[in-house]
Amino acid sequence: PRSEVNSIIWPNPEFDNDVTVYGPEVRSLAQRYLGQMLAELAAQSDPDDPGRTLLESIELIVPHQANKTMILSLAANAGLSAGQLYFNVETMGNVSAASIPIAVHDAVRDGVITRPTRVFAPGFGAGAVGGYAVLRIDPAIVADEAAPDPPGAARRRFPAASPPTGTTTDDVRVAFGE
C-alpha cells in the first residue's frame, strides 16, 4: 500500500537524490514479504515429488545480499537456519539487483553447490518491492570464467573516468557517459 511505502521512503534534501529510507520500517516490510514468500512455497507441491511442498524441497537459500545481520534475523524469525543461507556480501558488498546471480556463481565456485540444487532466491529492494525465484542450479552449466568475445565482436569502450563531481547523481551520469 502507498501508505506503507510513504512510511519507508520520504524526501530528504540532505541527500543528493532527495530520498532516504527508514530502516525499522524496511525491516518490518521485508519480514512480512519473507513470510508471504515462504507461505507461497509451502502451499505449492514439489514438482519432482508431489508428496512434499516446494518449501520442503529447497536445498539452499541465496538471498539478495543487502544486510547480512538483518537477513539472518529475518530468517531466524521465519524458522530458517543460518546454515540454509549462502552469503558473499562480505567480499562482494551489496551490488543491488546483481547480488543474487553473483552469489549463485560464487556458491558454485566455492563448492557450496556441487550438484543440481534447488535454490530459493528472495530479494527486497528500494521502493518497497520484493520478489523471489526458485531455481534448479546445475553447477555443470555455470561458467567459471568469463567467456571470450565472439570472433569479430567489438568491445564497448567507455569514456575515461573523470574526477568525482561531488554528488552521487552526477557520478552516475558520468559513469553512463551522459
Coordinates of N, CA and C in Angstrom, one line a residue:
P1 N 0.8 -1.2 0.0 CA 0.0 0.0 0.0 C 0.9 1.3 0.0
R2 N 0.3 2.3 -0.6 CA 1.1 3.6 -0.7 C 1.4 4.1 0.7
S3 N 0.6 4.0 1.7 CA 0.9 4.5 3.0 C 2.1 3.8 3.6
E4 N 2.2 2.5 3.3 CA 3.4 1.8 3.8 C 4.7 2.2 3.1
V5 N 4.6 2.4 1.8 CA 5.8 2.9 1.1 C 6.1 4.3 1.6
N6 N 5.1 5.1 1.8 CA 5.4 6.5 2.3 C 6.0 6.5 3.7
S7 N 5.8 5.5 4.5 CA 6.4 5.4 5.8 C 7.9 5.0 5.7
I8 N 8.3 4.4 4.6 CA 9.6 3.9 4.4 C 10.5 4.9 3.7
I9 N 10.0 5.4 2.6 CA 10.8 6.3 1.7 C 10.2 7.7 1.8
W10 N 11.0 8.7 2.1 CA 10.5 10.1 2.0 C 11.5 11.0 1.6
P11 N 11.1 12.2 1.1 CA 12.1 13.2 0.7 C 13.1 13.6 1.8
N12 N 14.3 13.8 1.4 CA 15.3 14.3 2.3 C 16.3 15.2 1.6
P13 N 16.2 16.5 1.7 CA 17.1 17.4 0.9 C 18.5 17.3 1.3
E14 N 18.9 16.6 2.4 CA 20.3 16.4 2.8 C 21.0 15.4 1.9
F15 N 20.2 14.6 1.1 CA 20.8 13.6 0.2 C 20.7 14.1 -1.2
D16 N 21.7 13.8 -2.0 CA 21.7 14.3 -3.4 C 20.5 13.9 -4.2
N17 N 20.0 12.7 -3.9 CA 18.8 12.2 -4.7 C 17.5 12.5 -4.0
D18 N 17.6 13.3 -2.9 CA 16.4 13.7 -2.1 C 15.6 12.6 -1.6
V19 N 16.1 11.4 -1.4 CA 15.4 10.3 -0.9 C 16.1 9.7 0.3
T20 N 15.4 9.2 1.3 CA 16.0 8.4 2.4 C 15.0 7.3 2.8
V21 N 15.5 6.3 3.5 CA 14.7 5.3 3.9 C 14.8 5.1 5.4
Y22 N 13.7 4.6 6.0 CA 13.7 4.4 7.5 C 13.9 2.9 7.8
G23 N 15.0 2.6 8.3 CA 15.4 1.2 8.5 C 14.4 0.3 9.2
P24 N 13.9 0.6 10.3 CA 13.0 -0.3 11.0 C 11.7 -0.6 10.2
E25 N 11.3 0.3 9.4 CA 10.1 0.1 8.5 C 10.5 -0.9 7.4
V26 N 11.7 -0.7 6.8 CA 12.2 -1.6 5.8 C 12.3 -3.0 6.3
R27 N 12.8 -3.2 7.5 CA 12.9 -4.5 8.1 C 11.6 -5.1 8.3
S28 N 10.6 -4.4 8.8 CA 9.3 -4.9 9.0 C 8.6 -5.3 7.7
L29 N 8.8 -4.5 6.7 CA 8.2 -4.9 5.4 C 8.9 -6.1 4.8
A30 N 10.2 -6.2 4.9 CA 11.0 -7.4 4.4 C 10.5 -8.6 5.2
Q31 N 10.3 -8.5 6.5 CA 9.8 -9.7 7.3 C 8.5 -10.1 6.8
R32 N 7.6 -9.2 6.5 CA 6.3 -9.6 6.0 C 6.4 -10.2 4.7
Y33 N 7.2 -9.7 3.8 CA 7.4 -10.2 2.4 C 7.9 -11.7 2.5
L34 N 8.9 -11.9 3.4 CA 9.5 -13.2 3.5 C 8.5 -14.2 4.0
G35 N 7.7 -13.8 5.0 CA 6.6 -14.7 5.4 C 5.7 -15.0 4.3
Q36 N 5.3 -14.1 3.5 CA 4.4 -14.3 2.4 C 5.0 -15.3 1.4
M37 N 6.3 -15.1 1.1 CA 7.0 -15.9 0.1 C 7.1 -17.4 0.6
L38 N 7.4 -17.5 1.9 CA 7.5 -18.9 2.5 C 6.2 -19.6 2.5
A39 N 5.1 -18.8 2.8 CA 3.8 -19.4 2.7 C 3.4 -19.8 1.3
E40 N 3.8 -19.1 0.3 CA 3.5 -19.5 -1.1 C 4.2 -20.8 -1.4
L41 N 5.5 -20.9 -1.0 CA 6.3 -22.1 -1.2 C 5.7 -23.3 -0.5
A42 N 5.2 -23.1 0.7 CA 4.6 -24.1 1.5 C 3.3 -24.6 0.9
A43 N 2.6 -23.7 0.1 CA 1.3 -24.1 -0.5 C 1.5 -24.8 -1.8
Q44 N 2.7 -24.8 -2.4 CA 2.9 -25.4 -3.7 C 3.6 -26.8 -3.5
S45 N 3.2 -27.7 -4.4 CA 3.8 -29.0 -4.4 C 5.2 -29.0 -5.1
D46 N 6.1 -29.8 -4.6 CA 7.4 -30.0 -5.2 C 7.1 -30.7 -6.6
P47 N 7.6 -30.1 -7.7 CA 7.3 -30.6 -9.0 C 7.9 -32.0 -9.2
D48 N 8.9 -32.4 -8.4 CA 9.6 -33.7 -8.5 C 9.0 -34.7 -7.6
D49 N 8.3 -34.3 -6.5 CA 7.7 -35.2 -5.5 C 6.5 -34.5 -5.0
P50 N 5.3 -34.9 -5.5 CA 4.1 -34.2 -5.1 C 3.7 -34.5 -3.6
G51 N 4.4 -35.4 -3.0 CA 4.2 -35.6 -1.6 C 4.9 -34.6 -0.7
R52 N 5.7 -33.8 -1.3 CA 6.4 -32.7 -0.5 C 6.0 -31.4 -1.0
T53 N 6.2 -30.4 -0.1 CA 5.9 -29.0 -0.6 C 7.2 -28.5 -1.3
L54 N 7.0 -27.4 -2.1 CA 8.1 -26.8 -2.7 C 9.1 -26.2 -1.6
L55 N 8.5 -25.7 -0.5 CA 9.4 -25.2 0.6 C 10.3 -26.4 1.1
E56 N 9.7 -27.5 1.3 CA 10.5 -28.7 1.8 C 11.6 -29.1 0.8
S57 N 11.4 -28.8 -0.4 CA 12.4 -29.2 -1.4 C 13.6 -28.2 -1.6
I58 N 13.5 -27.1 -1.0 CA 14.5 -26.0 -1.1 C 15.8 -26.6 -0.4
E59 N 16.9 -26.5 -1.1 CA 18.2 -27.0 -0.5 C 19.1 -25.9 -0.1
L60 N 18.9 -24.7 -0.7 CA 19.8 -23.6 -0.4 C 19.0 -22.3 -0.6
I61 N 19.3 -21.4 0.3 CA 18.7 -20.0 0.1 C 19.8 -19.0 -0.2
V62 N 19.6 -18.4 -1.3 CA 20.6 -17.3 -1.7 C 19.8 -16.0 -1.8
P63 N 19.8 -15.3 -0.7 CA 19.1 -14.0 -0.6 C 19.8 -12.9 -1.3
H64 N 19.1 -11.8 -1.6 CA 19.7 -10.5 -2.0 C 20.7 -10.2 -0.9
Q65 N 21.9 -9.8 -1.3 CA 23.0 -9.6 -0.3 C 23.0 -8.1 0.1
A66 N 22.0 -7.7 0.8 CA 21.9 -6.3 1.3 C 22.5 -6.1 2.7
N67 N 22.0 -6.9 3.6 CA 22.5 -6.6 5.0 C 22.4 -8.0 5.7
K68 N 23.6 -8.6 5.9 CA 23.6 -10.0 6.4 C 23.0 -10.1 7.8
T69 N 23.3 -9.1 8.7 CA 22.7 -9.2 10.0 C 21.2 -9.2 10.0
M70 N 20.6 -8.3 9.2 CA 19.2 -8.2 9.1 C 18.6 -9.5 8.5
I71 N 19.2 -10.0 7.4 CA 18.7 -11.2 6.7 C 18.7 -12.4 7.7
L72 N 19.8 -12.6 8.4 CA 19.9 -13.7 9.4 C 18.8 -13.6 10.4
S73 N 18.5 -12.4 10.9 CA 17.5 -12.1 11.9 C 16.1 -12.5 11.3
L74 N 15.8 -12.0 10.1 CA 14.6 -12.2 9.4 C 14.4 -13.7 9.2
A75 N 15.5 -14.4 8.8 CA 15.4 -15.8 8.5 C 15.1 -16.6 9.8
A76 N 15.8 -16.2 10.9 CA 15.5 -16.9 12.2 C 14.1 -16.7 12.6
N77 N 13.6 -15.5 12.5 CA 12.2 -15.2 12.8 C 11.2 -16.1 12.0
A78 N 11.6 -16.4 10.8 CA 10.8 -17.2 9.9 C 11.0 -18.7 10.0
G79 N 11.9 -19.1 10.9 CA 12.1 -20.5 11.2 C 13.2 -21.1 10.3
L80 N 14.0 -20.3 9.6 CA 15.1 -20.8 8.8 C 16.4 -20.7 9.6
S81 N 17.3 -21.6 9.3 CA 18.6 -21.6 10.0 C 19.6 -20.9 9.1
A82 N 20.6 -20.4 9.8 CA 21.7 -19.7 9.1 C 22.4 -20.6 8.2
G83 N 22.5 -21.9 8.5 CA 23.1 -22.9 7.6 C 22.4 -23.1 6.3
Q84 N 21.2 -22.7 6.2 CA 20.5 -22.8 4.9 C 20.8 -21.7 3.9
L85 N 21.5 -20.7 4.4 CA 21.7 -19.5 3.6 C 23.1 -19.4 3.1
Y86 N 23.3 -18.8 1.9 CA 24.6 -18.5 1.4 C 24.8 -17.0 1.3
F87 N 25.9 -16.6 1.8 CA 26.3 -15.1 1.7 C 27.6 -14.9 1.1
N88 N 27.8 -13.9 0.3 CA 29.1 -13.4 -0.2 C 29.2 -11.9 0.0
V89 N 28.3 -11.3 0.8 CA 28.3 -9.9 1.0 C 29.6 -9.4 1.6
E90 N 30.2 -10.2 2.4 CA 31.5 -9.7 3.0 C 32.6 -9.4 2.0
T91 N 32.6 -10.2 0.9 CA 33.6 -10.0 -0.2 C 33.1 -9.2 -1.4
M92 N 31.8 -9.2 -1.6 CA 31.2 -8.6 -2.8 C 30.5 -7.3 -2.5
G93 N 30.0 -7.1 -1.3 CA 29.2 -6.0 -1.0 C 27.8 -6.1 -1.6
N94 N 27.0 -5.0 -1.4 CA 25.6 -5.0 -1.9 C 25.7 -4.5 -3.3
V95 N 25.6 -5.3 -4.3 CA 25.6 -4.9 -5.7 C 24.3 -4.8 -6.4
S96 N 23.3 -4.5 -5.5 CA 21.9 -4.3 -6.0 C 21.3 -5.5 -6.7
A97 N 20.7 -5.3 -7.8 CA 20.0 -6.4 -8.5 C 20.9 -7.6 -8.9
A98 N 22.2 -7.3 -9.0 CA 23.2 -8.3 -9.4 C 23.6 -9.2 -8.3
S99 N 23.2 -8.9 -7.0 CA 23.7 -9.7 -5.9 C 23.3 -11.2 -5.9
I100 N 22.1 -11.5 -6.3 CA 21.7 -12.9 -6.3 C 22.5 -13.7 -7.4
P101 N 22.5 -13.3 -8.7 CA 23.2 -14.1 -9.7 C 24.7 -14.2 -9.3
I102 N 25.3 -13.1 -8.8 CA 26.7 -13.2 -8.4 C 26.9 -14.2 -7.3
A103 N 26.0 -14.1 -6.3 CA 26.1 -15.1 -5.2 C 25.9 -16.5 -5.6
V104 N 25.0 -16.8 -6.5 CA 24.8 -18.1 -7.1 C 26.1 -18.6 -7.7
H105 N 26.7 -17.7 -8.5 CA 28.0 -18.1 -9.2 C 29.1 -18.4 -8.1
D106 N 29.1 -17.5 -7.1 CA 30.1 -17.7 -6.0 C 29.9 -19.0 -5.2
A107 N 28.6 -19.4 -5.0 CA 28.3 -20.6 -4.3 C 28.8 -21.8 -5.1
V108 N 28.7 -21.8 -6.4 CA 29.2 -22.8 -7.3 C 30.7 -22.8 -7.2
R109 N 31.3 -21.7 -7.3 CA 32.8 -21.5 -7.3 C 33.4 -22.0 -5.9
D110 N 32.6 -21.7 -4.8 CA 33.1 -22.1 -3.5 C 32.8 -23.5 -3.1
G111 N 32.2 -24.3 -4.0 CA 31.8 -25.7 -3.7 C 30.6 -25.9 -2.8
V112 N 29.8 -24.8 -2.7 CA 28.6 -25.0 -1.9 C 27.5 -25.7 -2.7
I113 N 27.5 -25.4 -4.0 CA 26.6 -26.1 -4.9 C 27.5 -27.0 -5.8
T114 N 27.4 -28.3 -5.6 CA 28.2 -29.3 -6.3 C 27.4 -30.2 -7.2
R115 N 26.1 -30.1 -7.1 CA 25.3 -31.0 -7.9 C 24.0 -30.1 -8.2
P116 N 23.1 -30.6 -9.1 CA 21.9 -29.8 -9.3 C 21.2 -29.6 -8.0
T117 N 20.9 -28.3 -7.7 CA 20.4 -27.9 -6.4 C 19.2 -27.0 -6.5
R118 N 18.2 -27.2 -5.8 CA 17.0 -26.3 -5.8 C 17.3 -25.1 -4.8
V119 N 17.3 -23.9 -5.4 CA 17.7 -22.7 -4.7 C 16.5 -21.8 -4.6
F120 N 16.2 -21.2 -3.4 CA 15.2 -20.2 -3.2 C 16.0 -18.9 -3.1
A121 N 15.6 -17.9 -4.0 CA 16.4 -16.6 -4.1 C 15.4 -15.5 -3.8
P122 N 15.2 -15.0 -2.5 CA 14.4 -13.9 -2.2 C 15.1 -12.6 -2.3
G123 N 14.4 -11.6 -2.8 CA 15.0 -10.3 -2.9 C 14.0 -9.2 -2.4
F124 N 14.6 -8.1 -1.8 CA 13.9 -7.0 -1.4 C 14.6 -5.8 -1.8
G125 N 13.9 -4.7 -2.2 CA 14.7 -3.6 -2.8 C 14.0 -2.3 -2.5
A126 N 14.7 -1.3 -3.0 CA 14.2 0.1 -2.9 C 12.8 0.2 -3.5
G127 N 12.1 1.1 -3.0 CA 10.7 1.3 -3.5 C 9.7 0.3 -2.8
A128 N 10.2 -0.4 -1.8 CA 9.4 -1.3 -1.0 C 8.9 -2.5 -1.9
V129 N 9.7 -3.0 -2.7 CA 9.4 -4.1 -3.5 C 10.0 -5.4 -3.0
G130 N 9.5 -6.5 -3.4 CA 10.0 -7.8 -3.0 C 9.6 -8.9 -4.1
G131 N 10.4 -9.9 -4.2 CA 10.1 -11.0 -5.1 C 11.0 -12.1 -4.9
Y132 N 10.8 -13.2 -5.6 CA 11.7 -14.4 -5.4 C 11.7 -15.2 -6.6
A133 N 12.6 -16.1 -6.7 CA 12.7 -17.1 -7.7 C 13.1 -18.4 -7.1
V134 N 12.6 -19.5 -7.6 CA 13.0 -20.8 -7.2 C 13.7 -21.4 -8.4
L135 N 14.9 -21.8 -8.3 CA 15.8 -22.2 -9.4 C 16.4 -23.6 -9.2
R136 N 16.6 -24.3 -10.2 CA 17.4 -25.5 -10.1 C 18.8 -25.1 -10.7
I137 N 19.8 -25.0 -9.9 CA 21.1 -24.6 -10.4 C 22.0 -25.9 -10.6
D138 N 22.4 -26.0 -11.8 CA 23.3 -27.2 -12.1 C 24.7 -26.6 -12.3
P139 N 25.6 -26.9 -11.4 CA 27.0 -26.3 -11.4 C 27.7 -26.6 -12.7
A140 N 27.3 -27.7 -13.4 CA 28.0 -28.1 -14.7 C 27.8 -27.0 -15.8
I141 N 26.7 -26.2 -15.6 CA 26.5 -25.2 -16.7 C 26.7 -23.8 -16.2
V142 N 27.3 -23.6 -15.0 CA 27.6 -22.3 -14.5 C 29.0 -22.0 -15.0
A143 N 29.2 -20.9 -15.7 CA 30.5 -20.5 -16.2 C 31.4 -20.2 -15.0
D144 N 32.6 -20.8 -15.1 CA 33.6 -20.5 -14.0 C 34.6 -19.4 -14.4
E145 N 34.5 -18.9 -15.6 CA 35.3 -17.7 -16.0 C 34.6 -17.0 -17.1
A146 N 35.0 -15.8 -17.4 CA 34.4 -15.0 -18.5 C 34.5 -15.7 -19.8
A147 N 33.5 -15.7 -20.6 CA 33.5 -16.2 -21.9 C 34.3 -15.3 -22.8
P148 N 35.0 -15.8 -23.8 CA 35.8 -14.9 -24.7 C 34.8 -14.2 -25.6
D149 N 35.2 -13.1 -26.1 CA 34.4 -12.4 -27.1 C 34.3 -13.2 -28.4
P150 N 33.1 -13.2 -29.0 CA 32.9 -13.9 -30.3 C 33.9 -13.3 -31.3
P151 N 34.3 -14.1 -32.3 CA 35.2 -13.5 -33.3 C 34.5 -12.3 -34.0
G152 N 35.3 -11.3 -34.2 CA 34.8 -10.1 -34.9 C 34.0 -9.2 -34.0
A153 N 33.7 -9.5 -32.7 CA 32.9 -8.7 -31.9 C 33.7 -7.5 -31.4
A154 N 33.1 -6.4 -31.4 CA 33.8 -5.2 -30.9 C 33.4 -4.9 -29.5
R155 N 34.4 -4.7 -28.6 CA 34.1 -4.4 -27.2 C 33.6 -3.0 -27.1
R156 N 32.7 -2.8 -26.2 CA 32.2 -1.4 -26.0 C 33.2 -0.7 -25.1
R157 N 33.6 0.4 -25.6 CA 34.6 1.2 -24.8 C 33.9 2.3 -24.1
F158 N 34.2 2.5 -22.8 CA 33.6 3.5 -22.0 C 34.6 4.7 -22.0
P159 N 34.1 5.9 -21.8 CA 35.0 7.0 -21.7 C 35.8 6.9 -20.5
A160 N 37.0 7.6 -20.5 CA 37.9 7.6 -19.3 C 37.1 8.2 -18.2
A161 N 37.3 7.7 -17.0 CA 36.7 8.2 -15.8 C 37.2 9.6 -15.5
S162 N 36.2 10.5 -15.2 CA 36.6 11.8 -14.8 C 36.6 11.9 -13.3
P163 N 37.2 13.0 -12.7 CA 37.2 13.1 -11.3 C 35.8 13.2 -10.7
P164 N 35.6 12.7 -9.5 CA 34.2 12.8 -8.9 C 33.8 14.3 -8.9
T165 N 32.5 14.4 -9.1 CA 31.9 15.8 -9.2 C 31.3 16.2 -7.8
G166 N 31.2 15.3 -6.9 CA 30.7 15.7 -5.6 C 29.3 15.2 -5.3
T167 N 28.6 14.7 -6.3 CA 27.2 14.2 -6.0 C 27.1 12.8 -6.6
T168 N 26.3 12.0 -6.0 CA 26.1 10.7 -6.5 C 25.4 10.7 -7.8
T169 N 24.4 11.5 -8.0 CA 23.7 11.6 -9.2 C 24.6 12.0 -10.4
D170 N 25.5 13.0 -10.1 CA 26.4 13.4 -11.2 C 27.4 12.3 -11.5
D171 N 27.8 11.6 -10.5 CA 28.8 10.5 -10.7 C 28.1 9.4 -11.5
V172 N 26.8 9.1 -11.3 CA 26.1 8.1 -12.1 C 26.0 8.5 -13.5
R173 N 25.7 9.8 -13.7 CA 25.6 10.3 -15.1 C 27.0 10.2 -15.8
V174 N 28.1 10.5 -15.1 CA 29.4 10.4 -15.7 C 29.7 8.9 -16.1
A175 N 29.3 8.0 -15.2 CA 29.6 6.6 -15.4 C 28.8 6.1 -16.6
F176 N 27.7 6.6 -16.9 CA 26.9 6.2 -18.1 C 27.1 7.1 -19.3
G177 N 28.1 7.9 -19.2 CA 28.5 8.7 -20.4 C 27.5 9.8 -20.7
E178 N 26.8 10.2 -19.8 CA 25.8 11.3 -20.1 C 26.4 12.7 -19.9

